[in-house]
CSV table of C-alpha atoms in Angstrom, one decimal:
chain,number,residue,atom,x,y,z
A,1,ALA,CA,83.5,-13.5,222.3
A,2,ALA,CA,83.2,-11.0,225.1
A,3,SER,CA,81.5,-7.7,224.6
A,4,MET,CA,83.4,-4.4,224.0
A,5,LYS,CA,82.3,-1.3,225.9
A,6,LEU,CA,80.4,1.4,224.2
A,7,ARG,CA,82.4,4.7,224.1
A,8,ASP,CA,79.9,7.4,224.5
A,9,THR,CA,82.0,10.5,225.1
A,10,PRO,CA,85.4,11.6,223.9
A,11,SER,CA,86.6,12.1,227.5
A,12,ALA,CA,86.2,8.3,228.1
A,13,CYS,CA,89.1,7.2,225.7
A,14,PRO,CA,90.4,10.4,224.2
A,15,GLY,CA,93.0,8.6,222.1
A,16,LEU,CA,90.3,6.7,220.2
A,17,TRP,CA,88.3,9.8,219.2
A,18,ARG,CA,88.8,12.3,216.4
A,19,CYS,CA,86.8,15.4,215.4
A,20,LEU,CA,85.8,17.3,212.3
A,21,PRO,CA,84.7,21.0,212.3
A,22,CYS,CA,81.0,21.0,211.8
A,23,PRO,CA,78.5,23.7,213.0
A,24,PRO,CA,74.9,22.8,213.7
A,25,ALA,CA,73.8,24.9,210.7
A,26,GLU,CA,75.6,22.3,208.6
A,27,LEU,CA,74.6,19.2,210.4
A,28,ARG,CA,72.1,18.1,213.1
A,29,LEU,CA,72.9,14.5,213.7
A,30,ASP,CA,69.7,14.0,215.8
A,31,LEU,CA,67.6,15.0,212.8
A,32,VAL,CA,69.5,13.4,210.0
A,33,LEU,CA,70.0,10.0,211.6
A,34,THR,CA,66.4,9.5,212.6
A,35,SER,CA,64.5,10.8,209.6
A,36,GLY,CA,64.3,7.6,207.7
A,37,GLN,CA,67.3,8.0,205.4
A,38,SER,CA,69.4,5.2,207.0
A,39,PHE,CA,68.0,2.6,209.4
A,40,ARG,CA,71.3,1.6,210.9
A,41,TRP,CA,71.8,4.2,213.7
A,42,TRP,CA,70.4,4.3,217.2
A,43,GLU,CA,70.9,6.8,220.1
A,44,SER,CA,73.2,4.6,222.2
A,45,SER,CA,73.3,7.2,225.0
A,46,PRO,CA,72.0,10.7,225.2
A,47,GLY,CA,73.6,12.7,222.3
A,48,ALA,CA,75.7,9.7,221.0
A,49,TRP,CA,74.7,7.8,217.9
A,50,THR,CA,76.1,4.4,217.1
A,51,GLY,CA,75.7,2.6,213.8
A,52,VAL,CA,77.3,0.7,211.0
A,53,LEU,CA,78.9,2.5,208.1
A,54,GLY,CA,81.2,1.0,205.5
A,55,GLY,CA,81.4,-2.3,207.3
A,56,ARG,CA,82.6,-0.7,210.5
A,57,VAL,CA,80.9,0.3,213.7
A,58,TRP,CA,81.1,4.0,214.7
A,59,THR,CA,79.8,6.2,217.5
A,60,LEU,CA,79.2,9.9,216.5
A,61,ARG,CA,78.6,12.8,218.8
A,62,GLN,CA,78.2,16.5,218.2
A,63,GLU,CA,79.5,19.2,220.6
A,64,ARG,CA,79.0,22.8,219.6
A,65,ASP,CA,81.0,23.2,216.3
A,66,ARG,CA,82.6,19.8,216.3
A,67,LEU,CA,81.6,16.4,215.2
A,68,TRP,CA,83.4,13.8,217.2
A,69,TYR,CA,83.6,10.2,216.2
A,70,THR,CA,85.2,6.9,217.2
A,71,VAL,CA,85.5,3.6,215.2
A,72,TYR,CA,85.5,0.2,216.8
A,73,GLY,CA,87.9,-2.5,215.7
A,74,GLU,CA,86.9,-6.1,214.9
A,75,GLU,CA,86.9,-8.2,218.0
A,76,GLY,CA,89.8,-10.6,218.5
A,77,ARG,CA,89.4,-14.1,219.9
A,78,ASP,CA,89.3,-12.7,223.4
A,79,GLY,CA,86.8,-10.0,222.6
A,80,CYS,CA,89.4,-7.3,222.7
A,81,PRO,CA,89.7,-5.1,219.7
A,82,ALA,CA,92.0,-6.9,217.3
A,83,LYS,CA,93.4,-3.5,216.2
A,84,ALA,CA,92.2,-0.1,217.2
A,85,ALA,CA,90.2,0.0,213.9
A,86,ASN,CA,92.9,-0.5,211.3
A,87,LEU,CA,91.7,2.7,209.8
A,88,ASP,CA,93.9,5.8,209.6
A,89,GLY,CA,92.5,9.1,210.7
A,90,ALA,CA,92.5,10.7,207.3
A,91,GLU,CA,90.8,7.7,205.7
A,92,ALA,CA,88.1,7.7,208.5
A,93,ASP,CA,87.6,11.5,208.1
A,94,GLY,CA,87.1,10.9,204.4
A,95,ILE,CA,84.5,8.1,204.9
A,96,LEU,CA,82.5,10.3,207.3
A,97,ARG,CA,82.7,13.4,205.1
A,98,ASP,CA,81.6,11.4,202.1
A,99,TYR,CA,78.7,9.8,204.0
A,100,LEU,CA,77.5,13.1,205.4
A,101,GLN,CA,78.3,15.0,202.1
A,102,LEU,CA,80.0,17.7,204.1
A,103,ASP,CA,81.4,19.3,201.0
A,104,VAL,CA,77.9,20.6,200.2
A,105,SER,CA,77.4,23.8,202.2
A,106,LEU,CA,73.9,23.8,203.7
A,107,PRO,CA,73.2,27.4,204.9
A,108,ALA,CA,73.6,28.9,201.4
A,109,LEU,CA,71.1,26.3,200.1
A,110,TYR,CA,68.6,27.0,202.9
A,111,ARG,CA,68.8,30.7,202.0
A,112,ALA,CA,68.2,30.0,198.3
A,113,TRP,CA,65.3,27.7,199.0
A,114,GLY,CA,63.7,30.1,201.5
A,115,ALA,CA,64.0,33.0,199.0
A,116,ALA,CA,62.3,30.9,196.3
A,117,ASP,CA,59.6,29.5,198.6
A,118,PRO,CA,58.1,31.3,201.6
A,119,LEU,CA,56.6,28.0,202.8
A,120,PHE,CA,60.1,26.5,203.0
A,121,HIS,CA,61.4,29.6,204.8
A,122,LYS,CA,58.7,29.4,207.4
A,123,VAL,CA,59.2,25.6,208.2
A,124,ALA,CA,63.0,25.4,207.9
A,125,LYS,CA,64.0,27.9,210.5
A,126,ASP,CA,63.3,25.3,213.2
A,127,PHE,CA,65.1,22.5,211.3
A,128,PRO,CA,68.6,23.6,210.5
A,129,GLY,CA,71.3,21.1,209.5
A,130,VAL,CA,69.1,18.6,207.7
A,131,ARG,CA,71.3,17.1,204.9
A,132,VAL,CA,71.0,14.1,202.6
A,133,LEU,CA,73.2,11.1,203.4
A,134,ARG,CA,75.3,9.3,200.7
A,135,LEU,CA,74.5,5.7,201.2
A,136,ASP,CA,75.9,2.5,199.7
A,137,PRO,CA,73.7,1.8,196.7
A,138,VAL,CA,73.1,-1.9,197.4
A,139,GLU,CA,72.2,-1.1,201.1
A,140,CYS,CA,70.0,1.8,200.1
A,141,LEU,CA,68.1,-0.2,197.4
A,142,LEU,CA,67.4,-3.3,199.5
A,143,SER,CA,66.5,-1.1,202.5
A,144,PHE,CA,64.0,1.0,200.5
A,145,ILE,CA,62.3,-2.0,199.0
A,146,CYS,CA,61.4,-2.7,202.7
A,147,THR,CA,59.8,0.7,203.2
A,148,SER,CA,56.6,0.2,201.2
A,149,ASN,CA,53.6,0.4,203.5
A,150,ASN,CA,55.8,0.5,206.5
A,151,HIS,CA,57.1,2.9,209.1
A,152,ILE,CA,60.5,3.8,210.5
A,153,SER,CA,60.5,1.8,213.8
A,154,ARG,CA,59.2,-1.3,212.0
A,155,ILE,CA,61.6,-0.9,209.1
A,156,THR,CA,64.5,-0.5,211.5
A,157,GLY,CA,63.6,-3.7,213.2
A,158,MET,CA,63.4,-5.5,209.9
A,159,ILE,CA,66.7,-4.3,208.7
A,160,GLU,CA,68.3,-5.2,212.0
A,161,ARG,CA,67.0,-8.8,211.8
A,162,PHE,CA,68.1,-8.9,208.1
A,163,CYS,CA,71.7,-7.9,209.0
A,164,GLN,CA,71.8,-10.4,211.9
A,165,ALA,CA,70.6,-13.2,209.7
A,166,PHE,CA,72.6,-12.5,206.5
A,167,GLY,CA,75.4,-10.1,207.4
A,168,ARG,CA,78.9,-10.6,208.7
A,169,ARG,CA,79.3,-10.1,212.5
A,170,LEU,CA,81.5,-7.1,213.2
A,171,CYS,CA,81.6,-6.9,217.0
A,172,CYS,CA,79.6,-6.9,220.1
A,173,LEU,CA,79.0,-3.6,222.0
A,174,ASP,CA,77.6,-3.6,225.5
A,175,GLY,CA,76.2,-7.1,224.8
A,176,ARG,CA,74.6,-6.1,221.5
A,177,PRO,CA,76.0,-7.9,218.4
A,178,LEU,CA,76.4,-5.7,215.4
A,179,HIS,CA,76.5,-6.9,211.8
A,180,ALA,CA,77.5,-5.5,208.4
A,181,PHE,CA,74.8,-5.0,205.8
A,182,PRO,CA,74.5,-8.3,203.9
A,183,SER,CA,76.5,-8.8,200.7
A,184,LEU,CA,74.6,-9.6,197.5
A,185,SER,CA,76.2,-13.1,197.5
A,186,ALA,CA,74.7,-13.8,200.9
A,187,LEU,CA,71.2,-13.2,199.5
A,188,THR,CA,71.3,-15.3,196.4
A,189,GLY,CA,70.8,-18.7,198.0
A,190,ALA,CA,67.7,-20.7,197.0
A,191,ASP,CA,66.3,-20.3,200.6
A,192,ALA,CA,66.8,-16.5,200.8
A,193,GLU,CA,63.1,-15.7,200.2
A,194,ALA,CA,61.8,-18.3,202.7
A,195,ARG,CA,64.3,-17.0,205.4
A,196,LEU,CA,63.2,-13.4,204.8
A,197,ARG,CA,59.6,-14.5,205.2
A,198,GLU,CA,60.5,-16.0,208.5
A,199,LEU,CA,62.0,-12.7,209.5
A,200,GLY,CA,58.7,-11.0,209.0
A,201,PHE,CA,59.3,-9.5,205.5
A,202,GLY,CA,56.0,-10.6,204.1
A,203,TYR,CA,55.4,-9.9,200.4
A,204,ARG,CA,58.7,-7.8,200.4
A,205,ALA,CA,60.7,-11.1,200.8
A,206,LYS,CA,60.4,-12.0,197.2
A,207,PHE,CA,61.3,-8.4,196.1
A,208,VAL,CA,64.4,-8.3,198.3
A,209,SER,CA,65.7,-11.7,197.2
A,210,GLY,CA,64.6,-11.1,193.6
A,211,THR,CA,66.3,-7.7,193.3
A,212,ALA,CA,69.5,-9.2,194.9
A,213,ARG,CA,69.5,-11.9,192.3
A,214,ALA,CA,68.7,-9.5,189.4
A,215,ILE,CA,71.6,-7.3,190.4
A,216,THR,CA,74.0,-10.2,190.8
A,217,GLU,CA,73.0,-11.6,187.4
A,218,GLY,CA,72.8,-8.2,185.8
A,219,LEU,CA,74.7,-5.0,186.3
A,220,GLY,CA,76.4,-6.1,189.6
A,221,ALA,CA,77.1,-3.9,192.6
A,222,GLU,CA,79.8,-2.2,190.5
A,223,GLY,CA,77.3,-1.3,187.7
A,224,LEU,CA,74.8,-0.1,190.3
A,225,SER,CA,77.4,2.3,191.7
A,226,GLN,CA,78.2,3.4,188.2
A,227,LEU,CA,74.7,4.8,187.9
A,228,ARG,CA,76.1,7.7,189.9
A,229,THR,CA,77.6,9.0,186.7
A,230,ALA,CA,74.6,8.3,184.5
A,231,PRO,CA,71.9,10.9,183.9
A,232,TYR,CA,69.0,10.9,186.5
A,233,ALA,CA,66.4,9.7,184.0
A,234,GLU,CA,68.5,6.8,182.9
A,235,ALA,CA,69.4,5.7,186.5
A,236,ARG,CA,65.7,5.8,187.4
A,237,LYS,CA,64.7,3.7,184.4
A,238,VAL,CA,67.3,1.0,185.2
A,239,LEU,CA,66.1,0.9,188.9
A,240,CYS,CA,62.5,0.6,187.9
A,241,THR,CA,63.2,-2.7,186.0
A,242,LEU,CA,64.0,-4.4,189.4
A,243,PRO,CA,61.5,-6.4,191.4
A,244,GLY,CA,59.6,-4.3,193.9
A,245,VAL,CA,61.0,-1.0,192.6
A,246,GLY,CA,58.5,1.7,191.5
A,247,ALA,CA,59.1,5.3,190.8
A,248,LYS,CA,59.2,6.3,194.5
A,249,VAL,CA,61.7,3.7,195.7
A,250,ALA,CA,63.8,4.5,192.6
A,251,ASP,CA,63.8,8.2,193.5
A,252,CYS,CA,64.8,7.5,197.1
A,253,VAL,CA,67.7,5.4,195.8
A,254,CYS,CA,68.6,8.0,193.3
A,255,LEU,CA,68.6,10.8,195.9
A,256,LEU,CA,70.2,8.9,198.8
A,257,SER,CA,72.8,6.8,197.1
A,258,LEU,CA,73.3,7.8,193.4
A,259,ASP,CA,74.1,11.5,193.7
A,260,LYS,CA,70.8,12.6,192.0
A,261,ALA,CA,70.2,15.6,194.2
A,262,GLU,CA,67.2,16.6,192.0
A,263,ALA,CA,65.3,13.4,192.6
A,264,VAL,CA,62.1,14.1,194.6
A,265,PRO,CA,60.4,11.0,196.0
A,266,VAL,CA,56.6,11.6,195.7
A,267,ASP,CA,54.1,9.7,197.8
A,268,THR,CA,50.4,10.4,198.3
A,269,HIS,CA,51.4,12.7,201.2
A,270,VAL,CA,53.7,14.9,199.0
A,271,TRP,CA,51.0,14.8,196.3
A,272,HIS,CA,48.5,16.3,198.8
A,273,ILE,CA,51.0,18.9,199.9
A,274,ALA,CA,51.7,19.9,196.3
A,275,LYS,CA,47.9,20.3,195.7
A,276,GLN,CA,46.9,21.9,199.0
A,277,ARG,CA,49.8,24.0,200.1
A,278,TYR,CA,51.4,24.8,196.7
A,279,GLY,CA,48.3,24.8,194.5
A,280,VAL,CA,49.8,22.5,191.9
A,281,GLU,CA,47.2,21.6,189.4
A,282,VAL,CA,47.5,17.9,188.8
A,283,GLY,CA,44.6,16.0,187.4
A,284,GLY,CA,42.8,13.0,188.8
A,285,LYS,CA,42.0,11.3,192.0
A,286,SER,CA,45.1,9.1,192.2
A,287,LEU,CA,48.8,9.6,191.8
A,288,THR,CA,49.3,8.5,188.2
A,289,PRO,CA,52.8,8.3,186.7
A,290,ARG,CA,52.1,11.5,184.9
A,291,ALA,CA,51.0,13.3,188.1
A,292,TYR,CA,54.1,11.9,189.8
A,293,GLN,CA,56.4,13.4,187.1
A,294,GLU,CA,54.6,16.8,187.1
A,295,ILE,CA,54.9,17.1,190.9
A,296,GLY,CA,58.6,16.3,190.8
A,297,ASP,CA,59.1,18.8,188.0
A,298,PHE,CA,57.2,21.4,189.9
A,299,PHE,CA,59.5,21.1,192.9
A,300,ARG,CA,62.6,21.0,190.7
A,301,SER,CA,61.6,24.3,189.1
A,302,LEU,CA,60.8,25.8,192.5
A,303,TRP,CA,63.8,24.6,194.5
A,304,GLY,CA,66.4,24.1,191.8
A,305,PRO,CA,69.0,21.3,191.2
A,306,ARG,CA,69.0,20.1,194.8
A,307,ALA,CA,65.2,19.9,195.1
A,308,GLY,CA,65.5,16.5,196.7
A,309,TRP,CA,67.6,18.0,199.5
A,310,ALA,CA,65.0,20.7,200.1
A,311,GLN,CA,62.2,18.1,200.3
A,312,ALA,CA,64.3,16.2,202.9
A,313,VAL,CA,64.2,19.3,205.1
A,314,LEU,CA,60.4,19.5,204.9
A,315,PHE,CA,60.1,15.8,205.3
A,316,CYS,CA,62.0,15.9,208.5
A,317,ALA,CA,60.0,18.8,209.8
A,318,ASP,CA,56.8,16.9,209.0
A,319,LEU,CA,58.1,13.9,211.0
A,320,ARG,CA,59.1,16.0,214.0
A,321,LYS,CA,56.1,18.3,214.1
A,322,GLY,CA,53.7,15.5,213.8
A,323,GLN,CA,51.3,17.6,211.8
A,324,GLU,CA,49.8,14.2,210.7
A,325,PRO,CA,47.6,12.1,213.1
A,326,ALA,CA,49.8,10.9,216.0
A,327,ASN,CA,49.9,7.3,214.7
A,328,SER,CA,51.7,8.3,211.4
A,329,ARG,CA,54.3,10.5,212.9
A,330,ASP,CA,56.7,7.6,212.5
A,331,GLN,CA,56.2,7.1,208.8
A,332,ALA,CA,59.2,6.5,206.5
A,333,TRP,CA,60.1,8.4,203.3
A,334,GLY,CA,57.1,8.2,201.1
A,335,ASN,CA,55.0,6.2,203.6
A,336,ARG,CA,53.7,8.8,206.0
A,337,SER,CA,50.1,7.9,205.4
A,338,ARG,CA,48.3,4.6,205.4
A,339,ASP,CA,47.0,5.2,201.9
A,340,SER,CA,50.5,5.2,200.5
A,341,HIS,CA,51.3,3.2,197.5
A,342,GLY,CA,52.4,-0.3,198.3
A,343,ASP,CA,54.3,-0.7,195.0
A,344,GLY,CA,56.9,1.8,196.0
């Protein structure tokens, strides 16, 4: 099928764009979409971000106090949009508001975190509008299994190949084919692990295929989503029974897809920060499960019930400022340093 044209500004096809009120203090798209929460967005032209959300392709753009968006329809046989996007405006607004969790007001949280923590106050002033996305749980879980010992640009490439190989094709934009995130059923074939190895997944291939199978045979996508209403400790425990899921990957999934705003993913980098900058006394030379818990508890007592959101701000600042050696500036959640734990 022929390629559709990318719409990069509202002026191009005004009838196909909508906007939501959204000041930069509430959202900075450029920070949120590139800081390793989701791996499905790219800057398709300056200031425009294109990606796949909820099985549809979107372009987002921020102008002053407005967030503009357009949704692409599936391609018809001739490559033209079959329908404009068969998605009514109110429904599209709702999907985007939910994904960006716009009901959570950020400036008040920043003020509270800054008042509780001078270090946060110092760092955060340059990084407004960093919020936590609300991802689909299956997509989040399988994506974060791929993050162990990995960095953002490499993970992004892996996920892209993964979607091309196993996901439904949605449309072709400026010659670039875009695919939905794979369904669980697409990943349960006997050859899934071998195909993932061919895509360069390495040892993660057996974890991705194994977890897809475990969920299919166990709680199902539905049961995974229902962990949103379970207590944090319980959700985390369930996740940790899955292949390739350790405490850190479980916390990422809890925070980014299961509504556990108090989940604080801890890697060796966060552990060093807790010791060096916050003076947290945790024993030992390695990040034991007990030290892991104590560090999370420390940040929860410091920052309160949305501690995971506060950590997302500092994480983003860390990525941007490149306080680490230049080569690790690109590290993903919980993998900013080479000595990170490979077990998630």
